[in-house]
Amino acid sequence: MRFSSSRLAELDGAYRLLKEPVDRPPAQRDPAVADRVSEMLSEIERGGMDAVLRYASELDGSEGGDVELGAGELARSGDELPKEVRAGLELGAERTRAFALAQRAHLVDFETELAPGLVTGHRYVPVERVGAYLPAGRFPLLASAFMTAGVAKAAGVPTVLACSPPGPDGRAHPAVLYSAYLSGVDRAYALGGVQALAAMAFGLLGEPEVDMIVGAGNAYVAEAKRQLFGTVAIDLLAGPSEVAVIADETADPELVAADLLGQAEHGVNSPAALVTTSQRLGEQVIAEADRQLATLATSEVAGPAWRDHGSVTWAKDEATAVALMDDLAPEHLEVHTADDAYYHGALRNYGSLFLGPWSTVAYSDKGMAGTNHVLPTAGGAKHSAGLSVSRFLKLLTYQRVSREATPLLAEAVDAISDYEGMAAHRKTATVRLERYRSGQEES
């Protein structure tokens, strides 16, 4: 998440108060990662489940050949959790499902008559099989299942498989499993990394191949999704989590700094950017971030992220702030200003927007806000949206032509096909035109 040099050069009134010093490609573009993933996928495609289990043993420490988790184990997984955590997960699952169902209700089939006898329309039809990867690394993302498996189910996907890596004890994380259970997964497996994605994509888990793979993961998981794209569909290629904030002189520097560090906590390469129309506020946030880092329990992660990938930019006015932020196109964008409505209407490039000082990215991260947290990174918001119920639906068009509409279509296709030299195309039109003119009915 960086400003383009050309955009900075053309803007008069953008001043860097804190500039990120690190300038290197993210791990997702590491050639060594790409080569390793390519080797693993090739071996699994050739060797099948034996290769999957070999990698599971080598990389996850798995023992034995049964990686599937039974329905009973999934249902009981919540019993291991603290009461308040279990209640929070249940609330997040329900809110995410409610928002996804509301989205689905607004995606409607329709039909229209473009001309007499020419009827066209579209239908939304869910894909049949989805594989969801549920990460459980240093910070298990407990809401991931809501955003992937749960939203797929809200879309009407008949079969959703889920894979999550086992921990040192050989078991998948109980809170991740309970989230998967609440999300309605059909089958779940204690299997991690590249081998999990390959097993779902190649149909090695006692189920046919999935049609789509979704979910976040490390650099190897992201690269596996990239290489499997085409064999299956994917949600998006996400990099390190990002946050950006637009703030003015009315913003609270403590809240702004806390929210920037909240996303920097995801990893040492997670970018955090502030664009502000107040130089004083920008300087206050820089000082406040340093103050908070001094006592933050995860400063060993958030500190390097802020130091190496943090930035503060002072913009001369609101329009410049919007231009800068649209150039960044951040994954998560917070707005703390006296005129949030202006920014809501003017901004175009972001994964998800958080308006006002009482809103924070963490509410969405944990599933409490209902909106999806699987979002484009690294400028992808300039051209792509985040994961939603619509991603699991195929938009299928159709047309229905009456006999009486034949001249309207066939005469033009006759002329165009003849000009192009496509005789067979022309024939499909002229044969119908001849039958229409001769009064012949449909056979």
XYZ file of C-alpha atoms in Angstrom:
443
model
C 0.000 0.000 0.000
C 2.008 2.929 -1.339
C 1.358 6.192 -3.076
C 2.308 6.135 -6.738
C 5.166 8.534 -7.440
C 3.288 10.062 -10.371
C 0.274 10.847 -8.158
C 2.419 12.500 -5.508
C 4.210 14.547 -8.169
C 1.021 15.919 -9.679
C -0.577 16.880 -6.353
C 0.259 20.318 -5.001
C -0.254 20.275 -1.268
C 0.731 16.806 -0.044
C 3.511 16.743 2.569
C 5.015 13.601 4.094
C 5.293 13.875 7.893
C 6.286 10.220 8.299
C 7.467 8.157 5.356
C 7.765 4.383 5.347
C 11.470 3.490 4.882
C 11.104 -0.067 3.682
C 10.701 -0.527 -0.052
C 10.734 -4.159 -1.042
C 8.279 -6.569 -2.668
C 5.991 -8.434 -0.272
C 6.572 -12.075 0.591
C 3.722 -13.041 -1.743
C 6.013 -12.173 -4.673
C 9.046 -14.076 -3.408
C 10.318 -16.287 -6.273
C 11.417 -18.929 -3.756
C 7.856 -19.172 -2.445
C 6.471 -19.500 -5.980
C 8.958 -22.243 -6.843
C 8.264 -24.204 -3.669
C 4.493 -24.011 -4.130
C 4.782 -25.073 -7.766
C 6.830 -28.111 -6.725
C 4.311 -29.063 -4.021
C 1.283 -28.720 -6.268
C 2.918 -30.833 -8.971
C 3.813 -33.583 -6.502
C 0.314 -33.615 -4.993
C -1.344 -33.674 -8.410
C 0.795 -36.704 -9.309
C 0.888 -38.447 -5.953
C -2.603 -37.739 -4.662
C -3.455 -38.201 -1.000
C -0.166 -39.938 -0.240
C 1.671 -36.736 -1.150
C -0.807 -34.660 0.872
C -0.202 -36.775 3.971
C 3.551 -36.671 3.459
C 3.489 -32.867 3.420
C 1.057 -32.818 6.359
C 3.522 -34.890 8.362
C 6.500 -32.789 7.288
C 4.947 -29.337 7.687
C 2.123 -29.767 10.221
C 3.489 -32.634 12.302
C 0.366 -34.654 11.537
C 0.369 -38.357 12.327
C -1.873 -40.991 10.786
C -3.995 -40.849 7.665
C -7.375 -39.580 8.868
C -7.497 -35.799 8.654
C -11.279 -35.428 8.626
C -13.018 -34.035 11.696
C -16.314 -35.708 12.545
C -19.581 -33.808 12.847
C -19.697 -34.588 16.548
C -16.247 -33.166 17.147
C -17.233 -29.971 15.350
C -20.425 -29.633 17.376
C -18.567 -30.190 20.675
C -15.724 -27.805 19.877
C -17.534 -24.903 21.518
C -17.581 -26.756 24.843
C -13.836 -26.095 25.210
C -14.202 -22.330 24.945
C -14.725 -19.694 27.622
C -18.381 -18.736 27.859
C -17.850 -15.163 26.690
C -15.762 -16.253 23.689
C -18.389 -18.771 22.650
C -21.127 -16.128 22.947
C -19.052 -13.660 20.922
C -18.495 -16.175 18.128
C -22.189 -16.990 18.018
C -23.003 -13.282 17.754
C -20.435 -12.742 14.988
C -21.665 -15.723 13.000
C -25.259 -14.506 13.209
C -24.466 -10.913 12.231
C -22.307 -11.944 9.296
C -25.008 -14.333 8.117
C -27.692 -11.640 8.500
C -25.755 -9.146 6.394
C -25.005 -11.765 3.733
C -28.666 -12.784 3.559
C -29.670 -9.135 3.207
C -27.184 -8.770 0.350
C -28.579 -11.910 -1.277
C -32.112 -10.553 -1.057
C -31.046 -7.530 -3.108
C -29.510 -9.645 -5.879
C -32.640 -10.424 -7.834
C -33.393 -12.319 -11.009
C -35.016 -10.272 -13.728
C -36.436 -10.542 -17.239
C -37.060 -7.824 -19.821
C -38.428 -7.668 -23.364
C -35.864 -5.684 -25.375
C -38.049 -5.773 -28.473
C -41.293 -7.542 -29.390
C -40.590 -11.264 -29.127
C -37.000 -10.827 -27.774
C -36.936 -11.619 -24.059
C -33.681 -11.548 -22.067
C -32.865 -11.918 -18.417
C -30.520 -13.224 -15.783
C -30.573 -15.606 -12.847
C -28.284 -15.863 -9.821
C -27.236 -19.480 -9.299
C -24.795 -20.519 -6.540
C -21.658 -22.475 -7.355
C -21.913 -26.079 -6.205
C -18.771 -26.708 -4.182
C -16.547 -24.343 -2.160
C -13.392 -25.032 -0.176
C -12.645 -22.605 2.683
C -9.184 -22.295 4.216
C -9.310 -21.246 7.881
C -5.899 -20.039 9.129
C -4.820 -20.657 12.714
C -1.312 -19.281 13.035
C 0.111 -16.993 15.680
C -3.212 -15.126 15.844
C -6.041 -17.511 14.870
C -8.579 -15.440 12.933
C -11.734 -16.784 14.498
C -14.137 -14.906 12.228
C -12.626 -16.260 8.994
C -15.176 -19.058 8.789
C -18.059 -16.573 9.041
C -16.714 -14.567 6.113
C -16.014 -17.520 3.835
C -17.957 -20.680 4.691
C -20.855 -18.830 6.329
C -21.338 -16.377 3.474
C -21.092 -19.225 0.944
C -23.894 -20.999 2.783
C -25.956 -17.794 2.830
C -25.505 -17.673 -0.941
C -26.985 -21.170 -1.189
C -23.807 -23.163 -1.924
C -24.789 -26.830 -1.380
C -21.387 -28.144 -0.254
C -18.723 -26.263 1.708
C -15.520 -27.981 2.842
C -13.168 -26.394 5.380
C -9.507 -27.020 6.147
C -7.591 -25.651 9.120
C -4.048 -26.558 10.188
C -3.496 -28.695 13.283
C -1.651 -27.254 16.262
C 1.326 -28.784 18.094
C -1.043 -31.249 19.779
C -2.229 -32.493 16.386
C -5.693 -30.974 16.814
C -7.256 -28.070 14.972
C -7.920 -24.948 17.041
C -11.223 -25.438 18.926
C -12.420 -21.846 18.412
C -11.718 -22.072 14.671
C -13.637 -25.352 14.585
C -16.573 -23.864 16.463
C -16.650 -20.951 14.024
C -16.713 -23.470 11.180
C -19.554 -25.345 12.887
C -21.558 -22.140 13.355
C -20.948 -21.312 9.693
C -22.543 -24.554 8.524
C -19.586 -26.321 6.908
C -20.453 -29.751 5.563
C -17.077 -31.426 6.154
C -13.949 -30.221 7.949
C -10.333 -31.394 7.963
C -7.281 -30.808 10.157
C -5.023 -29.977 7.238
C -2.968 -26.878 6.582
C -1.126 -24.888 3.964
C -0.566 -25.687 0.321
C -1.462 -29.331 0.807
C -4.922 -28.374 2.114
C -5.719 -26.193 -0.879
C -4.397 -28.796 -3.298
C -6.404 -31.589 -1.661
C -9.622 -29.599 -2.030
C -8.834 -28.466 -5.580
C -7.855 -31.939 -6.797
C -10.672 -33.824 -5.028
C -8.508 -35.881 -2.654
C -10.631 -35.672 0.511
C -13.355 -38.150 -0.310
C -15.271 -35.401 -2.093
C -15.203 -34.244 -5.727
C -13.055 -31.261 -6.655
C -14.288 -27.931 -5.323
C -15.236 -25.184 -7.768
C -13.826 -22.338 -5.673
C -11.245 -21.854 -2.915
C -11.557 -18.956 -0.480
C -9.843 -17.756 2.665
C -6.723 -16.009 3.882
C -3.346 -17.529 4.680
C 0.387 -16.973 4.637
C 2.562 -16.313 1.590
C 2.491 -20.001 0.593
C -1.300 -20.184 0.788
C -1.626 -16.989 -1.267
C 0.763 -18.338 -3.891
C -1.059 -21.675 -4.003
C -4.314 -19.833 -4.691
C -2.624 -17.885 -7.466
C -1.288 -21.048 -9.115
C -4.551 -22.965 -8.674
C -6.605 -20.155 -10.220
C -8.019 -21.553 -13.432
C -8.248 -25.041 -11.992
C -10.622 -23.467 -9.470
C -11.972 -19.985 -8.894
C -10.631 -17.997 -5.941
C -11.915 -15.095 -3.874
C -8.932 -12.745 -4.286
C -5.165 -12.603 -3.846
C -4.677 -10.863 -0.512
C -1.399 -9.644 0.879
C -0.579 -8.310 4.370
C -3.493 -6.616 6.138
C -3.695 -2.841 5.599
C -5.338 0.108 7.319
C -5.610 3.776 6.389
C -7.251 6.680 8.162
C -8.440 10.063 6.922
C -8.602 12.524 9.815
C -8.923 16.260 10.363
C -8.339 18.610 13.303
C -11.445 17.276 15.092
C -10.080 13.713 15.331
C -8.841 12.171 18.566
C -5.139 11.287 18.143
C -5.404 8.483 20.712
C -8.173 6.750 18.738
C -6.427 7.260 15.401
C -3.120 5.881 16.697
C -4.852 2.924 18.354
C -6.650 2.010 15.129
C -3.469 2.276 13.056
C -1.620 -0.016 15.465
C -4.614 -2.336 15.663
C -4.056 -3.435 12.086
C -0.252 -3.185 12.269
C -0.577 -5.950 14.862
C -1.503 -8.404 12.064
C 2.132 -8.740 11.000
C 5.477 -6.980 10.768
C 4.778 -6.182 7.101
C 1.272 -4.741 7.602
C 1.044 -1.147 6.277
C -0.725 1.614 8.215
C -1.250 5.075 6.712
C -2.738 8.348 7.943
C -3.790 11.145 5.592
C -4.770 14.268 7.492
C -5.746 17.820 6.665
C -4.186 18.944 9.977
C -0.424 19.041 10.361
C -0.823 19.269 14.136
C -3.038 16.180 14.252
C -0.509 14.273 12.152
C 2.316 15.118 14.526
C 0.160 14.215 17.536
C -0.656 10.798 16.065
C 3.031 10.051 15.437
C 3.830 10.860 19.084
C 0.791 8.946 20.346
C 1.673 5.821 18.366
C 5.134 5.800 19.951
C 3.556 6.243 23.400
C 1.134 3.340 22.899
C 3.810 1.042 21.510
C 5.808 1.432 24.723
C 3.192 -0.585 26.644
C 1.533 -2.637 23.875
C 1.769 -6.383 24.547
C 2.248 -7.098 20.835
C 4.731 -4.296 20.171
C 7.200 -6.829 18.773
C 4.828 -7.144 15.805
C 3.076 -3.775 15.615
C 6.284 -1.829 16.287
C 8.242 -3.041 13.249
C 5.112 -2.752 11.097
C 4.620 0.904 12.098
C 8.334 1.705 11.860
C 8.870 0.054 8.470
C 5.450 0.415 6.805
C 3.759 3.314 8.579
C 3.201 6.721 6.990
C 1.598 10.072 7.810
C 0.785 12.541 5.049
C -0.506 16.072 5.475
C -2.930 17.171 2.751
C -3.742 20.846 2.174
C -7.508 20.254 1.811
C -10.253 17.647 1.639
C -9.992 17.150 -2.128
C -6.261 16.435 -1.856
C -6.915 13.974 0.959
C -9.429 12.135 -1.221
C -7.026 12.050 -4.182
C -4.252 10.652 -1.979
C -6.473 7.997 -0.434
C -7.951 6.905 -3.750
C -4.377 6.444 -4.950
C -3.556 4.269 -1.925
C -6.786 2.236 -2.356
C -6.454 0.665 1.107
C -7.999 -2.568 2.293
C -9.593 -0.907 5.353
C -10.313 2.817 5.453
C -11.456 4.760 8.507
C -12.791 8.336 8.371
C -12.522 10.558 11.497
C -13.610 14.035 10.401
C -16.169 16.772 10.904
C -17.663 15.958 7.502
C -17.657 12.174 7.132
C -20.531 12.408 4.641
C -18.348 14.335 2.204
C -15.696 11.631 2.245
C -18.287 8.861 1.993
C -19.590 10.422 -1.205
C -16.213 11.353 -2.682
C -14.020 8.298 -2.008
C -13.998 5.551 -4.640
C -11.149 3.123 -3.880
C -11.223 1.063 -0.683
C -12.044 -2.458 0.430
C -14.368 -1.481 3.269
C -15.171 1.907 4.811
C -15.501 2.716 8.532
C -17.209 6.035 9.173
C -16.857 8.054 12.353
C -14.760 7.784 15.523
C -17.058 5.151 17.019
C -16.357 2.737 14.164
C -13.163 0.666 14.057
C -11.778 -2.024 11.748
C -11.617 -4.511 14.619
C -15.421 -4.643 14.757
C -15.415 -6.045 11.224
C -12.322 -8.195 11.776
C -14.129 -10.096 14.519
C -17.435 -10.366 12.664
C -19.402 -8.005 14.904
C -20.248 -5.483 12.161
C -21.571 -8.142 9.755
C -19.592 -6.931 6.740
C -16.954 -9.144 5.145
C -13.289 -8.797 6.096
C -11.873 -10.647 3.070
C -10.831 -7.573 1.082
C -8.431 -6.522 -1.700
C -4.944 -5.329 -0.709
C -1.928 -3.762 -2.431
C -4.046 -1.362 -4.470
C -6.489 -4.040 -5.603
C -9.403 -1.904 -4.424
C -8.879 0.262 -7.505
C -10.461 -2.479 -9.600
C -11.919 -5.152 -7.313
C -14.332 -5.477 -4.417
C -14.056 -7.702 -1.365
C -15.659 -11.064 -0.830
C -19.436 -11.039 -0.546
C -22.420 -13.282 -1.121
C -22.359 -12.254 -4.807
C -18.952 -13.903 -5.309
C -20.514 -17.316 -4.711
C -23.283 -16.687 -7.232
C -22.985 -17.148 -10.977
C -24.826 -14.495 -12.934
C -26.395 -16.542 -15.727
C -27.991 -14.741 -18.660
C -30.588 -16.192 -21.003
C -32.632 -15.201 -24.006
C -35.914 -16.407 -25.458
C -36.831 -15.449 -29.048
C -40.281 -15.821 -30.574
C -40.897 -16.708 -34.214
C -42.223 -13.210 -34.854
C -38.937 -11.616 -33.734
C -36.877 -13.563 -36.300
C -36.475 -10.793 -38.919
C -35.363 -8.353 -36.211
C -32.368 -10.528 -35.346
C -31.701 -12.749 -38.356
C -31.468 -10.087 -41.049
C -28.763 -8.180 -39.134
C -26.836 -11.355 -38.294
C -27.056 -12.402 -41.965
C -25.441 -9.133 -43.065
C -22.770 -9.035 -40.338
C -21.760 -12.685 -40.725
C -21.549 -12.345 -44.508
C -19.291 -9.315 -44.121
C -17.075 -11.202 -41.620
C -16.905 -14.261 -43.870
C -18.394 -16.543 -41.200
C -20.613 -18.741 -43.329
C -21.741 -21.104 -40.582
C -22.821 -18.231 -38.371
C -24.723 -16.762 -41.317
C -26.427 -20.106 -41.950
C -27.851 -20.293 -38.406
C -29.643 -17.012 -39.087
C -30.662 -17.506 -42.717
C -32.120 -20.986 -42.163
C -34.475 -19.504 -39.596
C -35.233 -16.524 -41.817
C -36.160 -18.847 -44.704
C -38.473 -20.861 -42.454
C -40.081 -17.714 -41.133
C -40.684 -16.315 -44.635
C -42.078 -19.596 -45.918
C -44.487 -19.766 -43.026
C -42.902 -22.982 -41.717
C -43.556 -23.645 -38.044
C -40.962 -24.851 -35.538
C -40.145 -28.522 -35.944
